Amino acid sequence: MNLFTIHLPPPHNSLFNRRTTRFSICFSSESTHRVKLAESLQSETLKLLEWPAVCRQLTAFTSTSMGLDAAQSARIPVGKTPEESRKLLSQTSAAVAVPRPLDFSGIEDVSPIVDAAVSGGILSIRELCSVKRTLTKARLLLQQLEEIDLQGDFPERYSPLKEILHSCDFLVELEQKIEFCIDCSFSVILDRASEDLEIIRSERKRNMENLESLLKQLSTQVFQGGGFDRPLVTKRRSRLCIAVRASHRSLLPNAIILDTSSSGSTYFMEPKEAVELNNMEVKLSSSERIEEQTILSLLTSEIAESNMKIKHLLDKILEIDLAFARAAHAQWIGGACPALSSRNCNISQSELLSINVEGIRHPLLLESSLRNLSTDVSPRSPDLDQGNGVMNSEKKSHAHFPVPIDIKISHGTKVVVISGPNTGGKTASMKTLGLASMMLKAGMYLPAQNQPRLPWFDLILADIGDQQSLEQSLSTFSGHISRLCEILEVASTESLVLLDEIGSGTDPSEGVALSESILQYLKDRVNLAVVTTHYTDLTRLKEKDNRFETAATEFSLETLQPTYRILWGSMGESNALNIAKSMGFDERIIERAALWVKQLTPDKQHEQKGLLYRSLIEERDRLESQAMEAASLHSDIMNIYNEINSESQDLDGREAALKGKETHEIQQEMRTVKNEIQTIVQRFESQLRNVSADEINPLVKKAESAIASIVEAHQPSKESLVREIGQNLYTPRVGEQVYVKAFGNKLATVVEEPGDDDTILVQYGKIRVHVERRSIRPIPPDASSGAAHLKTQVKRIRSLRDLGSLSGANSNQKDSYGPVLQTSKNTVDLRGLRVEDASHQLNMAIDSRASNSVIFVIHGMGTGVVKESALKILRDHPRVVKFEQESPMNYGCTVAYIK
């Protein structure tokens, strides 16, 4: 139509303008074709990558029917620009941080109801109540977010979620109108909906009261006259009437017969006195019905006028629902929030990699593992959910999870060529990258470690699988080439292209040549292309152009099985002969094929390449093992440090609490002693009245002996006396070790005797400082050996810092117990306990210890009964691997090693 309505320019320019117009139309048509082709290829790529299956993972976490439909049909929002994807990610992160889930109950998809209102229909009471309920609950969603925001420490944390609803019109006035007119609890229109309705219902109520009163009176007369078994008023043909036997119808003269029973023995008659009242009831009922329809029509028109606002509100509720679904999905997979790679030329040292994804798993392979794990563990188990539903990584490690892979591609790399054996994970790794890119665009967390970093791709285009089509007369090669032509047509400098087995399905020499030409073309026209191949020549493109990168899937020559790991910067081998041999091929066939391989490759090159590959693998495994051991040691030392540090906190408060407790115990003990002595005195006074003079002295001695025994029983011990007078009478000697309160009750050595200012010079480590005399206290008799033992353990920790000796030492040990350092948490003190109590406490302590740990059993010297019992338990207990008895370094303490 536009072609025929163009205003023609002046004649002398008509040819030029006509050509320009034709060119514009052709250009517009070509652009539209390219857009449609790009959409079609993108849709097919998402099916190849199984993106709809990833979207369906969200269905279990949605809270509304709208969210469920969107996830099931893979219509979740995907950022069309990097800014939109960042916005979706910020919404997901905000939802992850919300301490409790939002309440979406009562929210319905009222779009069909709104469409019915727009089309001219009158909505029912139930439909109007659905709209009202959805508007109310939508407004409460924003209130819930604001309440959570006020309770949090970071007000901006939830702003991405609040911004979704802040721009919405919650149509409070419409909600109030529906609430004013309709009682949704009983699904009735209220009298106050209109004045006319109130008047009609009032008149109808009064008329109905008169009609019922009249009919009850007449039915009673009929009953008394034997006309029926009981007074019965009923309704027939929308009119109230009386039941009368046919033989007694004369009891109601001039009455109208409205109906008869099936047997004909009963007539339902309307008395002539009730005709006018029944007519009025029918009239008022019709008027009420018309007025109710008028009210429903007015409310329906209000909804029709607000249809755009209601649908906009529903879209925002869906956006909130999907944000929380993505957050719950992130917790379910133990995901990490991805970051977008910078496009700037001046990149920082931390962004040298355009793609840096560590330990990512294919989300669909991970799903099956998580579902298998959930069948073995209760859904409410703390192993599955730690507060926000994040799965315990220790529990995960015991399930058969897919092998994580690392994807590391530096800036400037345009083409990555992945080689390796069949079934080695090349295609799965490529699909994982494609899905990770889509999940980033959709604001989803990735099943990876640390913080993944990827670029934003405008299009993700893939050629994976067999494109053979008998219907279109396409062979395998033709199908690949046809699809590849379409990909090259729509790909841009911001696109990701994934090609599986490029150049396959034709003559190898021509396939290599064509593949190399295609890759050379792609390196200048796309953001990144990742291809898999068995052609060795393609892996050597890196030597000519640094925009190419190689990678290989790892293959174990020992087990002849793939490890499904990617070795970046390596060139893999197909290992076809090894795989064929492991599958039972005739050895003569394998040997003949090996001879052909030797003829096709230079002498010794193949063997040297394999040896180099194996040596690199062994070196990598050794370094990974050392790194894991170092990390484990560092974790053990930090745990001990944190434990000791926590024990040294708030010493003043703990000391005050201890003093208060001791004071309370002393006061209680004094009251007990006082009561006991008072009892003895009272008994002595009562006995004194009834004895003779000769019996007084024995009685006095008996009372004195009883009081002396009480005093002796409550006499303070030697240790407590030392503690009481230590600060006032204790004078340390030069070279003696003491506890210094100012250092957190740490051990220090006395350097000089106390001076005139009542201060003492002590040395703590390499520091010498004067401290007040009252701030030091002596070491109890058993503590010196403990201090020396602590010194020995500290030296042992320092000696473990040499990682070189660590790897050699740990290689000969089957179980590693980490640094053996005594703390309050790994010590059980049996001193002062009875044998039975000590045995019970020691058994409980052993059972509660973690695997590969130690426990310090302090049994003291004493009579040796508790010690012998403890040693017997340690010898017989199945969890005790070995134990070290007391030595000059740890008198009264035995160290036990737990399995």
Coordinates of C-alpha atoms in Angstrom, one line a residue, residues 79 155 316 322 358 368 438 468 471 524 552 571 573 664 734 805 835 857:
G79 CA 17.8 -9.4 29.1
P155 CA 18.2 -0.4 53.3
K316 CA 5.1 -6.9 37.8
L322 CA 10.2 -15.2 38.9
E358 CA 35.4 -22.4 37.8
S368 CA 19.2 -35.6 38.3
M438 CA 21.7 -17.9 28.7
Q468 CA 20.2 -34.5 8.1
E471 CA 12.2 -34.3 3.6
D524 CA 36.7 -11.2 12.6
A552 CA 41.3 -30.7 25.1
M571 CA 45.7 -30.3 22.1
E573 CA 44.0 -36.9 21.0
H664 CA 27.3 -17.1 95.9
V734 CA 63.8 -14.3 88.3
S805 CA 58.2 -31.4 53.9
V835 CA 35.2 -43.6 88.5
V857 CA 42.3 -36.7 78.7

